[in-house]
Short mmCIF file of C-alpha atoms and ligand atoms in Angstrom, two decimals:
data_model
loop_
_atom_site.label_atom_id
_atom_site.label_comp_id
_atom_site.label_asym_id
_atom_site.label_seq_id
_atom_site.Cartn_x
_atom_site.Cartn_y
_atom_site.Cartn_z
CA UNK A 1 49.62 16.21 121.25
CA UNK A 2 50.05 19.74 122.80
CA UNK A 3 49.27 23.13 120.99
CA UNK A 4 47.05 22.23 118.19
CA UNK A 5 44.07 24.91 117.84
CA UNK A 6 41.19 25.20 119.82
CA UNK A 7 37.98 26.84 119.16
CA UNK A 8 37.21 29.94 122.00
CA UNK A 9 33.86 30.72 122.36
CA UNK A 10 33.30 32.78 125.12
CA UNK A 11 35.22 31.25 128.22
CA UNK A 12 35.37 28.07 126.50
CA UNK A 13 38.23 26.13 124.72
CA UNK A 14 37.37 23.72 122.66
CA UNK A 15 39.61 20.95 121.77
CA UNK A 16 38.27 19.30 118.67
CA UNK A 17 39.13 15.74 118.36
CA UNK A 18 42.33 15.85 120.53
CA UNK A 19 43.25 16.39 123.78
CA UNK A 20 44.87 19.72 124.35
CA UNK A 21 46.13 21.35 127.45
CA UNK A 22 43.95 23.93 129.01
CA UNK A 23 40.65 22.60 127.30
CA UNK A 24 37.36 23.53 128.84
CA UNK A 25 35.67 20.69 126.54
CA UNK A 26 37.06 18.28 124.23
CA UNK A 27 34.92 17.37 121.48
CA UNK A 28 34.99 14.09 119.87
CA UNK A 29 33.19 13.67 116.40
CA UNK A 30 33.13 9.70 115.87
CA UNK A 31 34.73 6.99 117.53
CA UNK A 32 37.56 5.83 115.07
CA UNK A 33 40.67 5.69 116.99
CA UNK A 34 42.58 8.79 115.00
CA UNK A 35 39.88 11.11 116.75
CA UNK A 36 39.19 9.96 120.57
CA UNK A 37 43.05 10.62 121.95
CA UNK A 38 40.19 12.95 124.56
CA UNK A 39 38.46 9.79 125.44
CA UNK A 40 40.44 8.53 128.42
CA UNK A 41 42.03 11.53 130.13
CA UNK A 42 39.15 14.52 129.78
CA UNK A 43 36.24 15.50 132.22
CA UNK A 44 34.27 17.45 129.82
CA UNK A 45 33.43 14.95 126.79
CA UNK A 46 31.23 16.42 123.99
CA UNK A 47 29.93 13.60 121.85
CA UNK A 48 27.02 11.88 121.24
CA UNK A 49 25.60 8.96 123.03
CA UNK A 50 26.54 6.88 120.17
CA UNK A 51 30.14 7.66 120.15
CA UNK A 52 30.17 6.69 123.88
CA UNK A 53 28.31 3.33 123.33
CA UNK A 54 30.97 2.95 120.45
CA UNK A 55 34.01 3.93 123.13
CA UNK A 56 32.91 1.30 125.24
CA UNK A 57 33.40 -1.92 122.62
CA UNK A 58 36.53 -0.57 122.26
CA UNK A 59 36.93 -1.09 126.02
CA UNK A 60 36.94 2.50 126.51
CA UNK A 61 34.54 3.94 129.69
CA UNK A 62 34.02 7.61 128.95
CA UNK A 63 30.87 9.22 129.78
CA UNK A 64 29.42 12.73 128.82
CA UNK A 65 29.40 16.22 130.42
CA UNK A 66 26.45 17.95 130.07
CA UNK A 67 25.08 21.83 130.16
CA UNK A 68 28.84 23.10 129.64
CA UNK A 69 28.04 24.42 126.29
CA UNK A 70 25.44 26.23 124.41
CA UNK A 71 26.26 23.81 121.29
CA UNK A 72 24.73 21.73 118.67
CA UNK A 73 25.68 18.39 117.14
CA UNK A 74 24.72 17.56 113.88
CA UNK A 75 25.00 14.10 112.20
CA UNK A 76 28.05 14.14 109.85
CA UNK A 77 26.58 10.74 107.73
CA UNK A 78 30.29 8.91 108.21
CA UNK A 79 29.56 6.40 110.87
CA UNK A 80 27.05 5.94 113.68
CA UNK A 81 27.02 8.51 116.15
CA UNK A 82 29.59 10.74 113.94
CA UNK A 83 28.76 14.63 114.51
CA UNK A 84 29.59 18.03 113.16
CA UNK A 85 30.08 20.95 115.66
CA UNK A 86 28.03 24.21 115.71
CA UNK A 87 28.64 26.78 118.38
CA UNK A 88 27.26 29.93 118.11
CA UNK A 89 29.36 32.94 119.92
CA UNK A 90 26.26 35.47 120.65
CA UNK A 91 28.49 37.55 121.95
CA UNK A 92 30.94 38.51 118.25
CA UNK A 93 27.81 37.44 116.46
CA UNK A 94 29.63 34.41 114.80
CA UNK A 95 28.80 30.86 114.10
CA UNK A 96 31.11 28.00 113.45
CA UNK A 97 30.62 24.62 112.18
CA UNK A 98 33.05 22.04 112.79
CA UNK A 99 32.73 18.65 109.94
CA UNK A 100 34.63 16.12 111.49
CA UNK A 101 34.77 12.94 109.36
CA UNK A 102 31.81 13.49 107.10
CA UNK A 103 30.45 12.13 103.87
CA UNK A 104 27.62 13.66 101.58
CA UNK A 105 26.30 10.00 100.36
CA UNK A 106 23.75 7.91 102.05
CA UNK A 107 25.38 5.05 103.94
CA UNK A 108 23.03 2.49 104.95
CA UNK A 109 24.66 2.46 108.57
CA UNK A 110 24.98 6.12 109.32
CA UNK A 111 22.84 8.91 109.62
CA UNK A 112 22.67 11.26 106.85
CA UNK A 113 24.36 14.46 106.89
CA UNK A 114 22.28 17.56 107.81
CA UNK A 115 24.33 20.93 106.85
CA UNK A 116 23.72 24.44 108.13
CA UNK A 117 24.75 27.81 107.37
CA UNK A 118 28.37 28.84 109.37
CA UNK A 119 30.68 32.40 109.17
CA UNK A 120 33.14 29.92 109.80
CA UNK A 121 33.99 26.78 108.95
CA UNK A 122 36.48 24.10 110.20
CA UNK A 123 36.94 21.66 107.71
CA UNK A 124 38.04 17.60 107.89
CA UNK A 125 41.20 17.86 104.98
CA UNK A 126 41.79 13.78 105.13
CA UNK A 127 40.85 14.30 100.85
CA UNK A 128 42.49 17.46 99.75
CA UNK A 129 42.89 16.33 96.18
CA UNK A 130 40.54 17.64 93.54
CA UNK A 131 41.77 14.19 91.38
CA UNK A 132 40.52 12.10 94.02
CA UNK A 133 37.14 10.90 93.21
CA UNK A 134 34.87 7.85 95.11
CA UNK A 135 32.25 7.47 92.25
CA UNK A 136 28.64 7.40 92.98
CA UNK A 137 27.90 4.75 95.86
CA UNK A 138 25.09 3.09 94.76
CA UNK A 139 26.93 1.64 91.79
CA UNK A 140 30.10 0.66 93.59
CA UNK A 141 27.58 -1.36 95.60
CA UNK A 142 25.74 -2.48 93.00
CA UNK A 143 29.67 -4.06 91.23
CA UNK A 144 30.13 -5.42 95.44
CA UNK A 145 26.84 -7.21 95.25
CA UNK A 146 27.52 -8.70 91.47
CA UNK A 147 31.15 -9.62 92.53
CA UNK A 148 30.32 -11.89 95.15
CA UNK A 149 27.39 -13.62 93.82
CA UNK A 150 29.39 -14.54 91.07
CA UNK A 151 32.35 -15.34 93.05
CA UNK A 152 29.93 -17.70 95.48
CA UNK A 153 29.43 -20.38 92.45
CA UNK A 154 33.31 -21.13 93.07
CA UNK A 155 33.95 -20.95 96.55
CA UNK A 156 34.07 -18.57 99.50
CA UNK A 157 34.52 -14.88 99.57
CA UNK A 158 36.58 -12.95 102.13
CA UNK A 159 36.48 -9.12 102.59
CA UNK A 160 38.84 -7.11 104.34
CA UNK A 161 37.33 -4.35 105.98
CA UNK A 162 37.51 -1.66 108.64
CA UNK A 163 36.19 -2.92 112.03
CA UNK A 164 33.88 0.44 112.70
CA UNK A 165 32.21 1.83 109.94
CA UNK A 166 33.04 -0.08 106.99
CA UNK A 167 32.54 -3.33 107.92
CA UNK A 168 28.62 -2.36 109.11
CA UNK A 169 28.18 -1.04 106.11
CA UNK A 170 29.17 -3.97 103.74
CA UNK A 171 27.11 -6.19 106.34
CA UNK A 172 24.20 -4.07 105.41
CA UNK A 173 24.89 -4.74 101.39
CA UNK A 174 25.53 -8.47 101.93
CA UNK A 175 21.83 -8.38 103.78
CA UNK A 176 20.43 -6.58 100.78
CA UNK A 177 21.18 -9.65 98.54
CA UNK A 178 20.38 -12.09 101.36
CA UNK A 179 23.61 -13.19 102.58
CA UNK A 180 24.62 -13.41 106.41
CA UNK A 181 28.22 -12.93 106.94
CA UNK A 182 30.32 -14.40 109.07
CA UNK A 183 32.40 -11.34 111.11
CA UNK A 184 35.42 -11.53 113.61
CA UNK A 185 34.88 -10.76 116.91
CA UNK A 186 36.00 -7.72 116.70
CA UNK A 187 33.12 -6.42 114.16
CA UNK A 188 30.68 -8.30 115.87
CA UNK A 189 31.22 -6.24 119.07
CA UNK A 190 30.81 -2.86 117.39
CA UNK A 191 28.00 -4.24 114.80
CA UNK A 192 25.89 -4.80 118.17
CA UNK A 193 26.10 -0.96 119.05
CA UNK A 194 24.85 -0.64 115.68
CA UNK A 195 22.08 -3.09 116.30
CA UNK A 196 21.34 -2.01 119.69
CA UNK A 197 21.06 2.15 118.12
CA UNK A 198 18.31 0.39 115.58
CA UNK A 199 20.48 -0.31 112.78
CA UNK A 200 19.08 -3.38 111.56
CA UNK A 201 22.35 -5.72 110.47
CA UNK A 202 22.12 -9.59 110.26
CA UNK A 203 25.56 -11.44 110.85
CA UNK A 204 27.10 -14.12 112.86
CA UNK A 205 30.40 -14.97 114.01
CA UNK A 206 31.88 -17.71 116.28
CA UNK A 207 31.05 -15.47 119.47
CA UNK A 208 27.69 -15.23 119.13
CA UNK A 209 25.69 -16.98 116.15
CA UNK A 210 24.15 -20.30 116.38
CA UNK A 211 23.71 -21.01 112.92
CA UNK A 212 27.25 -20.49 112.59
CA UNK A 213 28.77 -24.00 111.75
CA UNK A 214 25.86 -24.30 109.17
CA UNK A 215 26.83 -21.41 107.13
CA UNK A 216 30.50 -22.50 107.61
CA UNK A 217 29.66 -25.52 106.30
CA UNK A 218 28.87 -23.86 102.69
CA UNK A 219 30.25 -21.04 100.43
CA UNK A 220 29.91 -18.03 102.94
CA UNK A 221 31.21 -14.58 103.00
CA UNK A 222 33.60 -13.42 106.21
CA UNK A 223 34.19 -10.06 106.60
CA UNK A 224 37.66 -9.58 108.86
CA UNK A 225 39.24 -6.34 110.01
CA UNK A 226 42.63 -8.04 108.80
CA UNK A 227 44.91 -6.31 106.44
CA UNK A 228 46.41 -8.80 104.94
CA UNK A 229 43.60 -10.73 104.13
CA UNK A 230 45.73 -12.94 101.52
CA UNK A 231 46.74 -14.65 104.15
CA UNK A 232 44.06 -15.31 105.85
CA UNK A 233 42.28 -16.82 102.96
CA UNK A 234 45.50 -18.94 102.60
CA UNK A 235 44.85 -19.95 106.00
CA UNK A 236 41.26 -20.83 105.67
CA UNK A 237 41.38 -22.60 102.64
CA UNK A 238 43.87 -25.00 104.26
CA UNK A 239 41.31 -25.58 107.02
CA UNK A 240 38.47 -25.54 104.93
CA UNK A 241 39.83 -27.08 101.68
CA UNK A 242 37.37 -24.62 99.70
CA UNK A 243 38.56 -21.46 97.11
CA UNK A 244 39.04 -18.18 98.78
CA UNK A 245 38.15 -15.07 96.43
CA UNK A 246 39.46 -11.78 98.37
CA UNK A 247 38.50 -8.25 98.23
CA UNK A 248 39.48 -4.85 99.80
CA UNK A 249 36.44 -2.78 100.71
CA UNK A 250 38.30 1.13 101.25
CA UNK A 251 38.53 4.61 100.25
CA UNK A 252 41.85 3.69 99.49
CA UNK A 253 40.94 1.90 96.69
CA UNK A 254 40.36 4.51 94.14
CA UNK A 255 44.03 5.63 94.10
CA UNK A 256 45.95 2.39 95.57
CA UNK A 257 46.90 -1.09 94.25
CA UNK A 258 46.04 -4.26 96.29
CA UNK A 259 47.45 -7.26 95.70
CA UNK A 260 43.59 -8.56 96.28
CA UNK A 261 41.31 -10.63 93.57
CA UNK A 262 39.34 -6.92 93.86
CA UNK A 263 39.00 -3.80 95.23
CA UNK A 264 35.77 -1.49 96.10
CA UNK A 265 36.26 2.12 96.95
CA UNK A 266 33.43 2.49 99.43
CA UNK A 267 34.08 5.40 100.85
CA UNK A 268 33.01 6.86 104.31
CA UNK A 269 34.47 10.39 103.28
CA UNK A 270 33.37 13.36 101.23
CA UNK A 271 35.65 13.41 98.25
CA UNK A 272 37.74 16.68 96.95
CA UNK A 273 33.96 17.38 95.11
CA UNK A 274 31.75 16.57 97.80
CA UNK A 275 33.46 18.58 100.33
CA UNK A 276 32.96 21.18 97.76
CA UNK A 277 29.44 20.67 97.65
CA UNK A 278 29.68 20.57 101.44
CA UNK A 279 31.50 24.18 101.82
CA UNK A 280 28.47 25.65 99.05
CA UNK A 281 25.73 24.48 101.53
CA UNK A 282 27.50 26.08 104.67
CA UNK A 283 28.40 28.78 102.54
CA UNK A 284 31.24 30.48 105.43
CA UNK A 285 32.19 33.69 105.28
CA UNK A 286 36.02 31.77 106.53
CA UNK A 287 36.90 27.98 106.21
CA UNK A 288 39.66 26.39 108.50
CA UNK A 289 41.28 23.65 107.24
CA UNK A 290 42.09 20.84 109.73
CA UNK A 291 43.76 17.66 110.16
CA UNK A 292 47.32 16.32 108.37
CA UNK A 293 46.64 17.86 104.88
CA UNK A 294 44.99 21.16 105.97
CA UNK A 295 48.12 23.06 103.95
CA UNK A 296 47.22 21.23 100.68
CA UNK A 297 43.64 21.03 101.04
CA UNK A 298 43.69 24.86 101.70
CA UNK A 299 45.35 25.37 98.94
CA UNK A 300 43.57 23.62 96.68
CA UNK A 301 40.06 24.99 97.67
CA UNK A 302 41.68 28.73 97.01
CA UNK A 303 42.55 27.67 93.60
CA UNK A 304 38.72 27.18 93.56
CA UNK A 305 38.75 30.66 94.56
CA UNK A 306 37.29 29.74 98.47
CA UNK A 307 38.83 31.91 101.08
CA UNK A 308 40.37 28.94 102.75
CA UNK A 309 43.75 28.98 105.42
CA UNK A 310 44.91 25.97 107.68
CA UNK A 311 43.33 26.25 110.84
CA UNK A 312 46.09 27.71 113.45
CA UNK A 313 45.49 29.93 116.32
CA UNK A 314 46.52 32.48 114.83
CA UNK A 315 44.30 32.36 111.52
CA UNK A 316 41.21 31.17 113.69
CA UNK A 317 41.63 34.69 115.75
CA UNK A 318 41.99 36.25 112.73
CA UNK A 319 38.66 34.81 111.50
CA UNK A 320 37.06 35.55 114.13
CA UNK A 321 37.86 39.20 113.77
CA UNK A 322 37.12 39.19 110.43
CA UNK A 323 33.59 37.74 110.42
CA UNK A 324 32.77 39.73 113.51
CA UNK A 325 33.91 42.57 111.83
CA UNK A 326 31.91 41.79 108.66
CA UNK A 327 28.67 41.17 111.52
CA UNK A 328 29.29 44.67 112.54
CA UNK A 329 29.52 46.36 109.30
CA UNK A 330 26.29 44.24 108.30
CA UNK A 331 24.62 46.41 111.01
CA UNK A 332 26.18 49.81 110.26
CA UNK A 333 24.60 49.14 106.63
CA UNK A 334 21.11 48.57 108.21
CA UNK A 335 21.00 51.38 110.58
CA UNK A 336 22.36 53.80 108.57
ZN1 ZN B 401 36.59 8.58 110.78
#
């Protein structure tokens, strides 16, 4: 994609999350696939070492630049290795803070979120509705962990979840109640990033457990990446000639139907109320919003009466000038 925004700090351009023409250094927050497009073509990757690991069991060699960039990177609490951006221009005397994917909530396989104060702040908008709400995650985990020990005394439980992310996460859940999953190969390649960046997750799958035919044996949990997990279970219980209970593990949940025996809105993202929590602890002077709903997620935070605009060239210049204007005036005050 060609022209989105970049962030100019001094000689730098910095593409966040894309690859844009004429970058100096292309940031990439997390590994999930909507965010690395920089991965494969640039020279100048900003990430963290995580996020490369990650790139790589998705058969993706990047490696990282180093000493380009007076920047920090802050962990963002969505996945492992996710990051927020801070770059401060010493020059206009402004900060900004980029969020990337984040979440407020502890997950049990990413690092928490550490905020910071920003004049400017670009803003994830993948939640821009103030009706959209994920509950509090300890009790959707706590209905996951009752579900499926009640579903276990009549057969076998199947959850569709995301390969990176999600899927570590419910693995870590499952091990809270003492149940081993069996994974795909797909989640078993990224769950050994995890493993090998001291998450502690306990799983097997056909590529690499040897008490696998064991657990198969009895009522076990799988945890696929497939969408239509309906079928799958069809599938299975053919082979297997044991019940099937299925479940969607997503963000989605809280506003969409699936035609599962349940749903659990475990969520990796802030919701419309924890990004507004988010914005109070950054407390920016400007906030950017970025990403396919910036227009209504801008719009939605000024009805909260936040001085927020989609983040464009244009309106990041324009709060550039404004906060380095406000810097300036700041000073005036003192001296005078
Ligand atoms: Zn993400």
């Amino acid at each position: 994609m060609n022209g989105e925004p970049m962030l100019h700090v001094g000689d730098h351009k910095i593409s966040l999350d894309r690859k844009e023409s004429g970058s100096t250094v292309d940031f990439i927050s997390h590994a999930h696939t909507d965010h690395i497009s920089a991965a494969k073509r640039s020279n100048s990757i900003l990430a963290s070492a995580q996020t490369i690991d990650l790139l790589g069991a998705l058969g993706i060699n990047a490696s990282l630049s180093s000493g380009f960039l007076n920047a920090e990177l802050m962990p963002a609490g969505h996945i492992l290795g996710s990051r927020q951006l801070y770059v401060n221009d010493e020059d206009k005397g402004t900060s900004y803070l980029y969020s990337g994917d984040f979440q407020m909530q502890e997950s049990a396989a990413a690092e928490s979120i550490k905020t910071r104060n920003a004049d400017v702040l670009i803003i994830d908008s993948t939640y821009p509705n103030p009706g959209i709400n994920f509950g509090i995650k300890d009790d959707i985990i706590s209905d996951v962990q009752s579900w499926v020990a009640s579903a276990l005394n009549t057969g076998c439980v199947l959850f569709s979840a995301y390969a990176m992310g999600k899927a570590q996460e419910l693995i870590a859940v499952m091990n809270e109640i003492g149940i081993m999953p069996v994974v795909t190969k797909k989640i078993s390649t990224i769950s050994s990033v995890y493993r090998k960046n001291g998450i502690s997750l306990r799983y097997v799958s056909a590529y690499d457990g040897s008490d696998y035919e064991d657990i198969l044996n009895g009522d076990f949990v799988g945890i696929s990446e497939q969408r239509d997990i309906n079928e799958l279970a069809y599938r299975l219980q053919t082979v297997h000639k044991k019940k099937f209970h299925t479940a969607v593990v997503t963000g989605f949940a809280s506003f969409m139907h699936f035609d599962t025996d349940a749903q659990f809105n475990l969520s990796d993202h802030a919701d419309f109320a924890q990004s507004v929590d988010y914005i109070n602890e950054v407390s920016p002077k400007q906030i950017l919003t970025y990403g396919h709903n910036a227009e209504r997620f801008a719009a939605n935070l000024s009805k909260f009466g936040y001085n927020a605009t989609p983040f464009s060239q244009q309106s990041f210049m324009f709060a550039k000038q404004i906060t380095a204007m406000g810097q300036k005036q700041k000073t005036k005050e003192y001296i005078y």
